[in-house]
XYZ file of C-alpha atoms in Angstrom:
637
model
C 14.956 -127.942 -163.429
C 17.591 -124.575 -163.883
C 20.028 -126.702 -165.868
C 20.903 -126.247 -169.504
C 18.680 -129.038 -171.914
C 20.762 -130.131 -174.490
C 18.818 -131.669 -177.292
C 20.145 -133.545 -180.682
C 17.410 -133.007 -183.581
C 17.956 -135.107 -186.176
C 16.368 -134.704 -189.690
C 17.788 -135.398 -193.315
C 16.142 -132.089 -194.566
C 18.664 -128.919 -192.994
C 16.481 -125.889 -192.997
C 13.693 -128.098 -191.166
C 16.188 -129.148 -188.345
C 17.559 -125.436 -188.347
C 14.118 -123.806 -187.878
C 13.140 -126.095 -185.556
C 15.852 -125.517 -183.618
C 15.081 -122.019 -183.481
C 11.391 -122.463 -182.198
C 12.968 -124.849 -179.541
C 15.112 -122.025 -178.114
C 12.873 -119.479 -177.949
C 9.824 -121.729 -176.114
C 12.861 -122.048 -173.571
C 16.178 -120.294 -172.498
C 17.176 -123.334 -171.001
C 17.009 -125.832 -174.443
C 20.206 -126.241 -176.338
C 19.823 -127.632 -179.352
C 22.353 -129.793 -181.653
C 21.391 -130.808 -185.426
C 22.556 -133.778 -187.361
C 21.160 -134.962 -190.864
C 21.466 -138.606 -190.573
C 21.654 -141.376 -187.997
C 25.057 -141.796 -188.627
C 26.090 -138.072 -187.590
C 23.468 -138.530 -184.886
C 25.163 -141.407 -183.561
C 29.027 -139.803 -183.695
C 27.268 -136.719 -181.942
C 25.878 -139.351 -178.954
C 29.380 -140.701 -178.869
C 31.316 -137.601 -178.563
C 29.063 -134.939 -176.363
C 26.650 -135.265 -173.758
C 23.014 -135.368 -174.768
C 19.649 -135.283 -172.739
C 17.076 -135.885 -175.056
C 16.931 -137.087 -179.123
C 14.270 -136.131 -181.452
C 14.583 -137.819 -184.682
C 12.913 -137.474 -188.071
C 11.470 -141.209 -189.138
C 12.138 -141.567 -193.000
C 16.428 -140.948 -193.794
C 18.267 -141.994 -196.186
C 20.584 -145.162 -194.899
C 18.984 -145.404 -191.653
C 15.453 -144.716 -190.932
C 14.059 -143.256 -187.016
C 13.382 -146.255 -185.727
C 16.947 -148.144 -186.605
C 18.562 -145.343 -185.347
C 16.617 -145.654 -181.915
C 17.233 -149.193 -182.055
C 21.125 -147.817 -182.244
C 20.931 -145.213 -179.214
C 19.165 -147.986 -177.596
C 22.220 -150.073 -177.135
C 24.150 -147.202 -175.444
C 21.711 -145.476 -174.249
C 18.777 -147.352 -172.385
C 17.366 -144.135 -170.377
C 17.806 -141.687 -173.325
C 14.428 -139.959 -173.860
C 13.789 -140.750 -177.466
C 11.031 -138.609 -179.790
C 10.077 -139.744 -182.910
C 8.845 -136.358 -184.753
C 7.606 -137.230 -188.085
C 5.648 -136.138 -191.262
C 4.936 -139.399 -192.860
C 4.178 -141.224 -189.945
C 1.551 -144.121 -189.224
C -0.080 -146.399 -186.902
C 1.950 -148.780 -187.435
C 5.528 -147.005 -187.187
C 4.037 -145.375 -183.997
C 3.527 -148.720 -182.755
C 7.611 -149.697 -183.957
C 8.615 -146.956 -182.273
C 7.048 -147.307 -178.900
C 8.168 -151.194 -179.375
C 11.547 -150.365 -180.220
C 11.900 -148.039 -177.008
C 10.282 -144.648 -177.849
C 9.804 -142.108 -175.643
C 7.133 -140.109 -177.596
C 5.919 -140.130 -180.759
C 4.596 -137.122 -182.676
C 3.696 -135.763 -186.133
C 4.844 -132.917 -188.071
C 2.079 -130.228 -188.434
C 2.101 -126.478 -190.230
C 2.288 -123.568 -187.746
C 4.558 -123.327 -184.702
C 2.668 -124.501 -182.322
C 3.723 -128.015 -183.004
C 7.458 -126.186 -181.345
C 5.769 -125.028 -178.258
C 4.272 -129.052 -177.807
C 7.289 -130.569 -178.938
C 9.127 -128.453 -176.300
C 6.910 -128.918 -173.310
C 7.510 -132.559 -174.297
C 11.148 -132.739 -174.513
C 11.058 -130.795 -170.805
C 8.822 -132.646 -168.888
C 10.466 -136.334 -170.414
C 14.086 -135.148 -169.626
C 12.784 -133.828 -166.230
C 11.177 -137.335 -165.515
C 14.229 -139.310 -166.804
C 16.209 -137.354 -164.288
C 13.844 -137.945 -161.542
C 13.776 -141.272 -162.703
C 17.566 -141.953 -162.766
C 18.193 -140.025 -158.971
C 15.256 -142.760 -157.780
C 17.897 -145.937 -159.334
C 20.587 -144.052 -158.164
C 19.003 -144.483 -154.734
C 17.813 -147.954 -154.691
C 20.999 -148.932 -156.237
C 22.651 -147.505 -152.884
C 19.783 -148.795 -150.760
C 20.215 -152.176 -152.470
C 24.379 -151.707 -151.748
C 23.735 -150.914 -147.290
C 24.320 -152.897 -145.453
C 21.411 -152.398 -142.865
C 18.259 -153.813 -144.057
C 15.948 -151.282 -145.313
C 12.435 -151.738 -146.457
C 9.159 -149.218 -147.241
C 5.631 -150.081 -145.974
C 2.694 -148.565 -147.950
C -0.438 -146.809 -145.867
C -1.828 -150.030 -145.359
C 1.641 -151.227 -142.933
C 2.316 -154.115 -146.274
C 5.589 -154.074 -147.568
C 6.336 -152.393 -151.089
C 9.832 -152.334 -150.789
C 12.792 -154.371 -148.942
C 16.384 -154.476 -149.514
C 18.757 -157.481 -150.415
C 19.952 -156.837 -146.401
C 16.284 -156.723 -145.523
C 15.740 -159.799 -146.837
C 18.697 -161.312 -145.615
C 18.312 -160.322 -142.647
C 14.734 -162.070 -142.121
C 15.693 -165.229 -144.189
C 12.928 -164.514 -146.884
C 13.232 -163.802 -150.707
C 11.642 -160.944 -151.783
C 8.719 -162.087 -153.649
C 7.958 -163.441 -150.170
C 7.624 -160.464 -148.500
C 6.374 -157.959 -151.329
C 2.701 -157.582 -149.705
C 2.704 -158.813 -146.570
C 2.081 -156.901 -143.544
C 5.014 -156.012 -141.326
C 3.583 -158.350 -138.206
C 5.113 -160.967 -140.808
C 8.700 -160.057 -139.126
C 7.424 -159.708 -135.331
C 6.968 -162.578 -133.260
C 3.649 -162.623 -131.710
C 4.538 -161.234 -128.334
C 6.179 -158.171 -129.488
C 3.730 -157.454 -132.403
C 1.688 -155.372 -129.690
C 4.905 -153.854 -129.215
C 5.153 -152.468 -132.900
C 1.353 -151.074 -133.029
C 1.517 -149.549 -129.355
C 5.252 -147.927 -129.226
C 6.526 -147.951 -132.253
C 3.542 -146.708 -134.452
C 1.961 -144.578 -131.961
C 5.520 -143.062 -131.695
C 5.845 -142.486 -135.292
C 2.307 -140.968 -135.552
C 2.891 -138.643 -132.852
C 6.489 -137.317 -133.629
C 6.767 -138.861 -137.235
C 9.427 -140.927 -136.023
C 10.759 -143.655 -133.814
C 13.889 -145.237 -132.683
C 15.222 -147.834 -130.317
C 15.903 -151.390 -130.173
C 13.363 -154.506 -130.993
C 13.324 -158.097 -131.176
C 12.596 -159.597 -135.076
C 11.856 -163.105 -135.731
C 13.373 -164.728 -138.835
C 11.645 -167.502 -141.472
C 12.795 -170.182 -139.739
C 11.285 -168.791 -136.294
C 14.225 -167.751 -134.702
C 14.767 -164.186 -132.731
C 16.866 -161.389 -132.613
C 17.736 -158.377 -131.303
C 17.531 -155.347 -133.965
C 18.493 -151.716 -133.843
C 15.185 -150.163 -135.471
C 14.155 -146.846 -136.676
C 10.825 -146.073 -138.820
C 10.051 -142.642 -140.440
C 7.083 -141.401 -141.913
C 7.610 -139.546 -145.519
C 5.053 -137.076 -147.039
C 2.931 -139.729 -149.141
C 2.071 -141.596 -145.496
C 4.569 -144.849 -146.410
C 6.629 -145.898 -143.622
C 10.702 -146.434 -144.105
C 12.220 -148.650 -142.272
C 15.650 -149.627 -141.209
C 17.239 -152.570 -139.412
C 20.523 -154.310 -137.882
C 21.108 -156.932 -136.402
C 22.847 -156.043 -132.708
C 22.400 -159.831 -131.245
C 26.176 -160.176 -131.406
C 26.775 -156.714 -130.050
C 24.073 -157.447 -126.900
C 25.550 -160.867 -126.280
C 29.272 -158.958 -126.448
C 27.846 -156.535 -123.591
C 26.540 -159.305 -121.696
C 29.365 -161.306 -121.801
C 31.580 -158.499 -121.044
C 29.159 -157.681 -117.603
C 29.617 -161.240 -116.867
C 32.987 -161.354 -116.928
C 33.691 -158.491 -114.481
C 31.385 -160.681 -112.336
C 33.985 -163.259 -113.036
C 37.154 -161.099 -112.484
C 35.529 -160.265 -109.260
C 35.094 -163.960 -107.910
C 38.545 -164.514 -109.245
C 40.327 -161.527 -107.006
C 38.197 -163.172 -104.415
C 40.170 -166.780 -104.930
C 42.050 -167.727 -102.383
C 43.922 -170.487 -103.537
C 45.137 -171.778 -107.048
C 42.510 -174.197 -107.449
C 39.693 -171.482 -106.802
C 41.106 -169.555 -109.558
C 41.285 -172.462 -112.235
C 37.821 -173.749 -111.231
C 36.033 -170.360 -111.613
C 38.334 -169.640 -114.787
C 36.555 -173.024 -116.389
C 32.975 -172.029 -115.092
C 32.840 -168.470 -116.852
C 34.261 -170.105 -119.914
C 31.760 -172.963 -120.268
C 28.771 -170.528 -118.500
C 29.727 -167.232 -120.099
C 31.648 -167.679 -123.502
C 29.894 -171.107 -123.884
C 32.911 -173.675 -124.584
C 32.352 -177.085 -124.055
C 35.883 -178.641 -123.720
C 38.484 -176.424 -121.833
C 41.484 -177.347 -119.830
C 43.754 -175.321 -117.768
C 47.536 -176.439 -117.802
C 50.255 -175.117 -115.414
C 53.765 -175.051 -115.748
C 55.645 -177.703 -113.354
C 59.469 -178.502 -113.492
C 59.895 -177.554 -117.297
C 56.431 -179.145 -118.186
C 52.976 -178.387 -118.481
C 50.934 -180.351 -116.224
C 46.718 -180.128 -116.474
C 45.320 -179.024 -113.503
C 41.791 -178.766 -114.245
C 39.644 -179.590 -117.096
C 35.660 -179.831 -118.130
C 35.792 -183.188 -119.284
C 34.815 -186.391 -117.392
C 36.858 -189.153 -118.241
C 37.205 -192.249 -115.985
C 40.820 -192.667 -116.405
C 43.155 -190.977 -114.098
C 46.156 -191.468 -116.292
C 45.405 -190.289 -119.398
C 46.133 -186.938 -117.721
C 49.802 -186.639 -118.294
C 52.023 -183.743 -118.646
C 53.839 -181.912 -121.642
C 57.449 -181.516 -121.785
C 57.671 -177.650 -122.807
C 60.427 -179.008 -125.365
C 57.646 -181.400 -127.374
C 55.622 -179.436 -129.683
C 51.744 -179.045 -129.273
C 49.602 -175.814 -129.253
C 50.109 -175.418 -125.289
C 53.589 -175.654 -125.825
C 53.624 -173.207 -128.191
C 51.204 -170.606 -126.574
C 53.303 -170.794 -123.281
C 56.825 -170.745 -124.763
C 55.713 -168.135 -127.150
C 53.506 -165.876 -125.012
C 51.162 -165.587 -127.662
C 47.456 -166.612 -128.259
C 46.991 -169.505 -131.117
C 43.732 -169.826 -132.708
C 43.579 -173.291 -135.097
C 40.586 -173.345 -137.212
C 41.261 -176.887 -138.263
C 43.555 -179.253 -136.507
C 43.855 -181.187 -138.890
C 46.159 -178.865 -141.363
C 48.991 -178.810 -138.781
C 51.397 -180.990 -138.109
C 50.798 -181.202 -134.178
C 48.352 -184.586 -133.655
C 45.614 -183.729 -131.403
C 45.513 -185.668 -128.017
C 42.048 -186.933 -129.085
C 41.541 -187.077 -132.980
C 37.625 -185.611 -132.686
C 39.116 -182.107 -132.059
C 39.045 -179.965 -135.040
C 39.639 -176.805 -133.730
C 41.612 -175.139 -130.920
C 41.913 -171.757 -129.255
C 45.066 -171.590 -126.826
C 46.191 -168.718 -124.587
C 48.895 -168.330 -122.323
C 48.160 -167.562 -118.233
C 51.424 -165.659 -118.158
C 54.479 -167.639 -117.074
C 51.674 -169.972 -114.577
C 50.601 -172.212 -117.707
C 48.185 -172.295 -120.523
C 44.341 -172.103 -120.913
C 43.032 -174.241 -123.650
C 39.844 -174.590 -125.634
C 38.922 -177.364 -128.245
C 35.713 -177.862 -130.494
C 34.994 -180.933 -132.411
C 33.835 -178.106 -135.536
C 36.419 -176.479 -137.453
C 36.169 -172.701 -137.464
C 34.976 -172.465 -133.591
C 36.298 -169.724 -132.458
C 35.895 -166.333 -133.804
C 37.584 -163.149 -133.152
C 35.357 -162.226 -130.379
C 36.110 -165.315 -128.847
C 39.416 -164.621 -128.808
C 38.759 -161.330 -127.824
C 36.822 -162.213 -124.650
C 39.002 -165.174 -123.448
C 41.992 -163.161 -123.589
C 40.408 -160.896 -120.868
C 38.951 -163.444 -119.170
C 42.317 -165.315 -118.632
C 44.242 -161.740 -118.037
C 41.942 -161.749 -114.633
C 43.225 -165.365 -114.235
C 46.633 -164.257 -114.412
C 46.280 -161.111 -111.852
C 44.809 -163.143 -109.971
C 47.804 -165.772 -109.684
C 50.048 -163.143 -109.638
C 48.086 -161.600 -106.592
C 48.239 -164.640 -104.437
C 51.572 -165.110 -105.628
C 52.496 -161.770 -104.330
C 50.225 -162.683 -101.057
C 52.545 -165.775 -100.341
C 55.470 -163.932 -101.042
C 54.695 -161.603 -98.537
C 53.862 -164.011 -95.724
C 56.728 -165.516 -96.215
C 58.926 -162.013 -95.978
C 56.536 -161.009 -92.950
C 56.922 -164.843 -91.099
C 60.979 -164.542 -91.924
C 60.568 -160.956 -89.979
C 58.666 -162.013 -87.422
C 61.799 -164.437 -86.745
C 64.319 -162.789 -86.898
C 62.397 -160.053 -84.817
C 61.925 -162.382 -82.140
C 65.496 -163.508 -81.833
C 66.945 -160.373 -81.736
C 63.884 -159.510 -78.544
C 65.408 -162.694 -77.556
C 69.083 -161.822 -77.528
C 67.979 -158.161 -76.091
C 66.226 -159.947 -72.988
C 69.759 -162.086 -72.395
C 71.621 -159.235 -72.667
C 69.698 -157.045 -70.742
C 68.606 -159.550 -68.001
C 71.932 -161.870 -67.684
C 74.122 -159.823 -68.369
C 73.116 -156.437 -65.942
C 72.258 -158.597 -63.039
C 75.961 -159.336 -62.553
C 77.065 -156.028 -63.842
C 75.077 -154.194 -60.912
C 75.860 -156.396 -58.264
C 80.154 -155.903 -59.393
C 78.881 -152.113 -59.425
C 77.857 -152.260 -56.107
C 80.314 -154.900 -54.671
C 82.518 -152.188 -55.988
C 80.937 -149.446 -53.946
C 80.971 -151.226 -51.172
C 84.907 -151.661 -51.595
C 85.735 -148.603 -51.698
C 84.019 -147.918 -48.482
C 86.611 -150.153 -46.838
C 89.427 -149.062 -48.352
C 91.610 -146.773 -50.716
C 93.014 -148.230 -53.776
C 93.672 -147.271 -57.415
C 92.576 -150.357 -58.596
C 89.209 -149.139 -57.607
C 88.881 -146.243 -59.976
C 90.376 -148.719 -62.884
C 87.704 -151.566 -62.181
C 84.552 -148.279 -61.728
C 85.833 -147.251 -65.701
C 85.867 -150.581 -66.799
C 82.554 -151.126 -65.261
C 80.886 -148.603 -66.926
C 82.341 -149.308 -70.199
C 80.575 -152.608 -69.869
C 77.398 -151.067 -69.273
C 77.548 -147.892 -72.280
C 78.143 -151.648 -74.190
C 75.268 -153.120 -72.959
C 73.213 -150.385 -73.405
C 74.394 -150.171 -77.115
C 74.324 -153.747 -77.781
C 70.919 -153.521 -77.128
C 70.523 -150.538 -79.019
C 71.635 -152.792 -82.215
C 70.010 -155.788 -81.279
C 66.124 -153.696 -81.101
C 66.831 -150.886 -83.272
C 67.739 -153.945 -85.881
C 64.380 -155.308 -85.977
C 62.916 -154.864 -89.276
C 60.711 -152.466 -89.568
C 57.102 -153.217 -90.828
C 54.936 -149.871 -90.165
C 55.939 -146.285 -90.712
C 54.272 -143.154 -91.078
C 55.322 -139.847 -92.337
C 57.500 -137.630 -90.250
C 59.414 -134.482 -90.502
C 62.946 -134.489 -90.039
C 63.136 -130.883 -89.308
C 60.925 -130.882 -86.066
C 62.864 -134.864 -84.755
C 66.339 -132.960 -85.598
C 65.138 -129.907 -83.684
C 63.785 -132.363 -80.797
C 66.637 -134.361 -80.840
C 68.780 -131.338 -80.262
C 67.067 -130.658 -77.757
C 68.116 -133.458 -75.520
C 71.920 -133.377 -76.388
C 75.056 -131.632 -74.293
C 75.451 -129.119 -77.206
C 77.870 -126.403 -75.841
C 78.569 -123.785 -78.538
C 77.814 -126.520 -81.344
C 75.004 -124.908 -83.564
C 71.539 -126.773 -85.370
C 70.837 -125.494 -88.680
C 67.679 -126.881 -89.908
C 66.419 -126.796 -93.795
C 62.517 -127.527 -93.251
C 59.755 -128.538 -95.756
C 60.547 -132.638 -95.713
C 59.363 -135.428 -94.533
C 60.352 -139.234 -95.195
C 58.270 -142.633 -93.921
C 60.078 -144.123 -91.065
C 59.524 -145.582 -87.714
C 59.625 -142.246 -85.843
C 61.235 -143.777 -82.453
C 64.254 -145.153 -84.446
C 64.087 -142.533 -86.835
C 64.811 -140.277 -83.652
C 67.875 -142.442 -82.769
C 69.239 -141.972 -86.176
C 69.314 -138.400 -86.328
C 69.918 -137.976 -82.317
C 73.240 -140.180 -82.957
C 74.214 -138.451 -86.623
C 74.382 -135.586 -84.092
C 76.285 -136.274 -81.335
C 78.676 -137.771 -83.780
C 79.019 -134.374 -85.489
C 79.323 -132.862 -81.750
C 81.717 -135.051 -80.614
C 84.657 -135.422 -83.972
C 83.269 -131.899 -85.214
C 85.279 -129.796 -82.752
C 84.232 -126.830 -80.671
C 81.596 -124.287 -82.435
C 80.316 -126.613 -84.722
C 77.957 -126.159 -87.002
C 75.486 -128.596 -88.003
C 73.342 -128.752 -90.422
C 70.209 -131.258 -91.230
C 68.157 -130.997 -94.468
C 65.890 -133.473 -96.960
C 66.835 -134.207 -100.387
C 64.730 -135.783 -103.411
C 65.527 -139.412 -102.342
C 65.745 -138.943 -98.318
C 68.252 -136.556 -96.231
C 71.432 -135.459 -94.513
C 73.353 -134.187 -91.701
C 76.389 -132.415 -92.270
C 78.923 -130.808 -90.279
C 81.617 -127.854 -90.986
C 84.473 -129.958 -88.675
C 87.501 -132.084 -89.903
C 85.316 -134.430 -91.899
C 86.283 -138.371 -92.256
C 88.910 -139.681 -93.964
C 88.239 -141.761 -97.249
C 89.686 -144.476 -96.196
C 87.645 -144.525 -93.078
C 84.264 -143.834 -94.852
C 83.428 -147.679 -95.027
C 84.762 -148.905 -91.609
C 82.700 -146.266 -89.909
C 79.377 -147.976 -89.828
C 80.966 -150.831 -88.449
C 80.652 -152.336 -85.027
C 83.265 -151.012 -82.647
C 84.613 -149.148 -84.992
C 85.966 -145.814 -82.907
C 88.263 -143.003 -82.784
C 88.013 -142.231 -79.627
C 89.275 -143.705 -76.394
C 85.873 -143.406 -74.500
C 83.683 -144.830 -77.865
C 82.008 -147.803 -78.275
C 81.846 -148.128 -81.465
C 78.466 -148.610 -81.934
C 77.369 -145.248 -82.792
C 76.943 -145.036 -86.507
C 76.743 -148.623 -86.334
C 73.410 -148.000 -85.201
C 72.530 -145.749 -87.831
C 72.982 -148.719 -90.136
C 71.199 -151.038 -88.491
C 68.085 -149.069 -88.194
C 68.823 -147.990 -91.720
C 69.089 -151.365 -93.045
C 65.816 -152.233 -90.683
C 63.504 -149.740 -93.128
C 65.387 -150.713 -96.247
C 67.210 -147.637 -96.654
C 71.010 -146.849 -97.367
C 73.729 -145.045 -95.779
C 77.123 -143.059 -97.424
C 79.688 -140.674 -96.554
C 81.306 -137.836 -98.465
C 82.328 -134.168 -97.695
C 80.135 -131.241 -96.809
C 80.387 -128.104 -99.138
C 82.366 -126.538 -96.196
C 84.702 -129.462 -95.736
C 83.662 -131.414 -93.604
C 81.865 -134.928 -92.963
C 77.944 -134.891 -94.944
C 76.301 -138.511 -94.103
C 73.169 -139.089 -96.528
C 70.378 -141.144 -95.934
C 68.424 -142.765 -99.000
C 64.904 -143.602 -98.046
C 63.710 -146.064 -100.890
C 59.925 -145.346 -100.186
C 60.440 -141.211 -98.538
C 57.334 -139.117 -99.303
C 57.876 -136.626 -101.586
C 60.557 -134.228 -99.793
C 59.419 -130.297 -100.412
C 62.144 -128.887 -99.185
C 64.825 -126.543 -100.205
C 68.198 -128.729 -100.095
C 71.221 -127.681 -98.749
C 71.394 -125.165 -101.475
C 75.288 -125.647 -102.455
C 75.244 -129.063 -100.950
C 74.942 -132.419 -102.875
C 74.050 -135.495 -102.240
C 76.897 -138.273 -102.457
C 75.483 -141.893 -102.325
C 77.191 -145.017 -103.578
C 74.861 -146.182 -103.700
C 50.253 -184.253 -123.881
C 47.681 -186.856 -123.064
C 45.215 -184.004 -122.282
C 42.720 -181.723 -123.603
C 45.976 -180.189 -124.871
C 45.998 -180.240 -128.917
């Protein structure tokens, strides 16, 4: 103890308490003494300053020692008290120490009486201090909530905790003596003396998780650490992690569960595992699943087994129940008793409710017959459990949506095969033999008309051959993989009557297309440049953020043409079809992509493709160029 001892001496006689208070201070630097000559003045000194130890004559005037102790008693239960008297006796040593004494000691001649009196008022103040820090800590051991309790050499308990107690469902006089195998059941007591002890003894300490077995012989699973102080007793705490283990098991279950669910291949598969992991895993006994039909909720699967096949009816969403209310809502509703609401139960034994909405499919109910059945972990858990439910809808949902898209394409796929093979099978076969009925003619004779009927002739067949350009090219696409539109545009090049035209390529892009029609697209945004562009064109093809381009440095295309151009037969030249950039539609509307005009940065005519799903397109850009695109009677409560 370093700390300054402040000590009130109290005596009626004021050289006495003066000299004593001298001796005190010199047997020790650290005593501080205060003097008072009555118990009144004592008593206003308590009140006013801080004080760690009275000694107090025993005969004043007005209020003798022991009335005055009696006094500091009230206030000051813990206060070591001295009595330090001349005329003392038996029997006021035997008041005092009644009447809450600390000590009690007699004046004598000399100073030695000092140095006692000293060593007293040390060690009791010491000890008082001691004493106080050990309340201090059973006060807060008393306050924790993890149950604590201290085991003498012998393994009996000395010490437990309110929480300790608690915890085991015993009071404490209970468990004050008995042996710590009291809190063990009997096949885990081996347990204790084999790992836990043996731990303890070697490293002074153990850890971990054990199973404790309550009054009433029930089990548990406890988080449990024992540590070995200096005097050999044994301190142990404990909590109670059942809920916490039966959380982690229910939450392993239920990605079991989310698995079988992404597994279900049909509606039904999803409600009917939905119902077994919440009567298996989160233990409900009554639970229904409702689904949203027509602007009502209509039960689709349930737990319960009733005989009659019409007390099943559905809920208007307009009437008011807790279904109603989750789905129209969107919100979870937990009733801890039904019968506080206004909403009348569909059968009158349900007291409590917990409702949660599957999305916009319907409603997943549970009901107890006990008020107060569903906590916030239930809650908790059946709100995941039903948000697999609800993917998994959504994912089969999704799955018919996209049979149906994929059935519609494979139709309209086939009749445009269909309409290819007509037009390529009826409609050459005549075409040929008029080509070479025609030939034939002109062997025999000479004739303008000849020369008239060869042109027409072979208009028909540049139509044929782009009619059935449209008609394939139109088919939707369904599988693309990533090309570059540098190398098809340098390809495509490649294969067209140029002259002095010039290819300009910006490289580093790449969009996901069908790379056949892909080919077409650029080969004819090409030959279109080629052909309006003028003599010494220059072309140029490059990617942009959302797909790419080809522009041209010729005349460009009129505004008011910048529509009609991607129409069928639309043409400004004699010898056109028509069905050029027509084309380009088509096989851009096949892979879901868009098509616009505007003006190059040089003045003439930029067409832009916009690839909705085009990789990521590295490259440059056309630098000063833009882009230009317009582009009840149920579970139900």
């Amino acid at each position: 103890m370093t700390e300054r001892v402040r000590v009130l001496h109290v005596d009626d006689e004021p050289g006495f308490a003066e000299l004593a208070a001298e001796f005190l201070e010199r047997e020790d630097d650290r005593i501080e003494v205060v003097t008072a000559t009555s118990a009144a003045d004592g008593l206003d000194v308590l009140a006013d300053e801080p004080v760690d130890c009275v000694v107090s004559d025993y005969d004043m005037p007005g209020r003798n020692g022991i009335e005055f102790l009696e006094a500091v008693r009230g206030d000051h239960p813990e206060l070591p008290f001295v009595l330090f008297t001349g005329k003392g006796s038996e029997e006021v040593a035997s008041d005092a120490f009644s009447a809450g004494a600390t000590d009690y000691l007699q004046k004598e001649g000399g100073t030695d009486q000092y140095t006692l009196l000293a060593n007293r008022v040390l060690n009791y103040v010491e000890t008082a201090a001691a004493e106080a820090q050990r309340k201090r800590q059973l006060n807060a051991i008393e306050a924790a909530q993890e149950g604590i309790s201290i085991l003498d050499e012998d393994g009996e308990f000395i010490y437990v905790n309110e929480a300790y107690t608690d915890l085991y469902g015993y009071d404490r006089e209970e468990m004050l003596g008995e042996h710590w195998e009291l809190v063990y059941p009997d096949d885990e007591v081996s347990f204790g003396s084999d790992v836990v002890l043996s731990a303890v003894d070697e490293h002074g300490s153990w850890g971990g998780e054990s199973v404790g077995e309550r009054a009433d012989g029930t089990t548990f699973v406890e988080n449990h650490t024992v540590a070995a102080t200096d005097a050999g007793e044994l301190v142990c705490t404990v909590r109670d992690i059942s809920d916490r283990k039966q959380r982690e098991r229910a939450l392993a279950a239920l990605h079991d569960a989310a698995t079988d669910l992404e597994a279900a291949d049909s509606e039904a598969a999803v409600y009917e595992v939905l119902l077994e992991a919440a009567e298996d895993i989160l233990e409900f006994d009554l639970v229904a699943v409702d689904v949203e039909v027509d602007g009502a909720l209509v039960q689709k699967a349930w737990t319960l087994d009733l005989d009659t096949e019409g007390y099943w009816e559905e809920t208007p969403l307009e009437e008011d129940t807790f279904a109603t209310r989750a789905y129209n809502r969107q919100e979870t509703i937990v009733a801890d008793d039904l019968r506080a609401y206004d909403i009348t139960p569909a059968d009158p034994e349900y007291r409590s409710a917990l409702t949660v909405p599957i999305g916009d499919h319907g409603t997943f109910q549970a009901v107890s017959r006990e008020t107060t059945a569903f906590d916030d972990a239930d809650r908790e858990l059946t709100e995941l459990l039903v948000g697999h439910a609800r993917e998994a809808l959504e994912g089969l949902a999704r799955e018919r949506e996209l049979r149906s898209r994929t059935e519609a394409l494979e139709r309209q796929n086939a009749r445009l095969e269909e309409f290819a093979t007509i037009v390529s099978h009826d409609l050459r076969a005549p075409l040929n033999v008029a080509d070479g009925r025609l030939e034939l003619a002109a062997e025999d004779c000479d004739s303008e008309h000849i020369q008239v009927v060869q042109r027409s002739l072979d208009r028909m067949d540049a139509l044929i051959t782009d009619t059935l350009a449209l008609a394939r090219q139109g088919q939707l696409v369904t599988d693309t993989e990533s090309v570059s539109v540098g190398s098809v545009a340098e390809e495509c090049w490649g294969r067209l009557t140029t002259g002095d035209a010039e290819l300009e390529v910006v490289e580093g892009g790449t969009v996901a297309a069908d790379p056949q029609r892909l080919q077409q697209v650029v080969e004819n945004l090409a030959r279109n440049a080629i052909e309006h562009g003028g003599s010494g064109v220059n072309v140029r093809v490059g990617v942009t953020d959302d797909g790419f381009y080809v522009a041209d440095d010729g005349p460009g295309i009129p505004a008011a043409d910048r529509v009609e151009v991607f129409e069928r037969g639309f043409t400004t030249s004699d010898d056109g079809t028509g069905y050029g950039l027509a084309i380009v539609a088509e096989i851009a509307d096949a892979h879901g992509w868009s098509v616009s005009v505007g003006d190059s940065d040089s003045g003439g005519a930029r067409i832009d493709v916009v690839t909705a799903d085009s990789d990521e397109t590295g490259g440059e850009g056309d630098g000063d160029e833009t882009a230009e695109s317009d582009a009840s009677g149920s579970v139900d409560a």
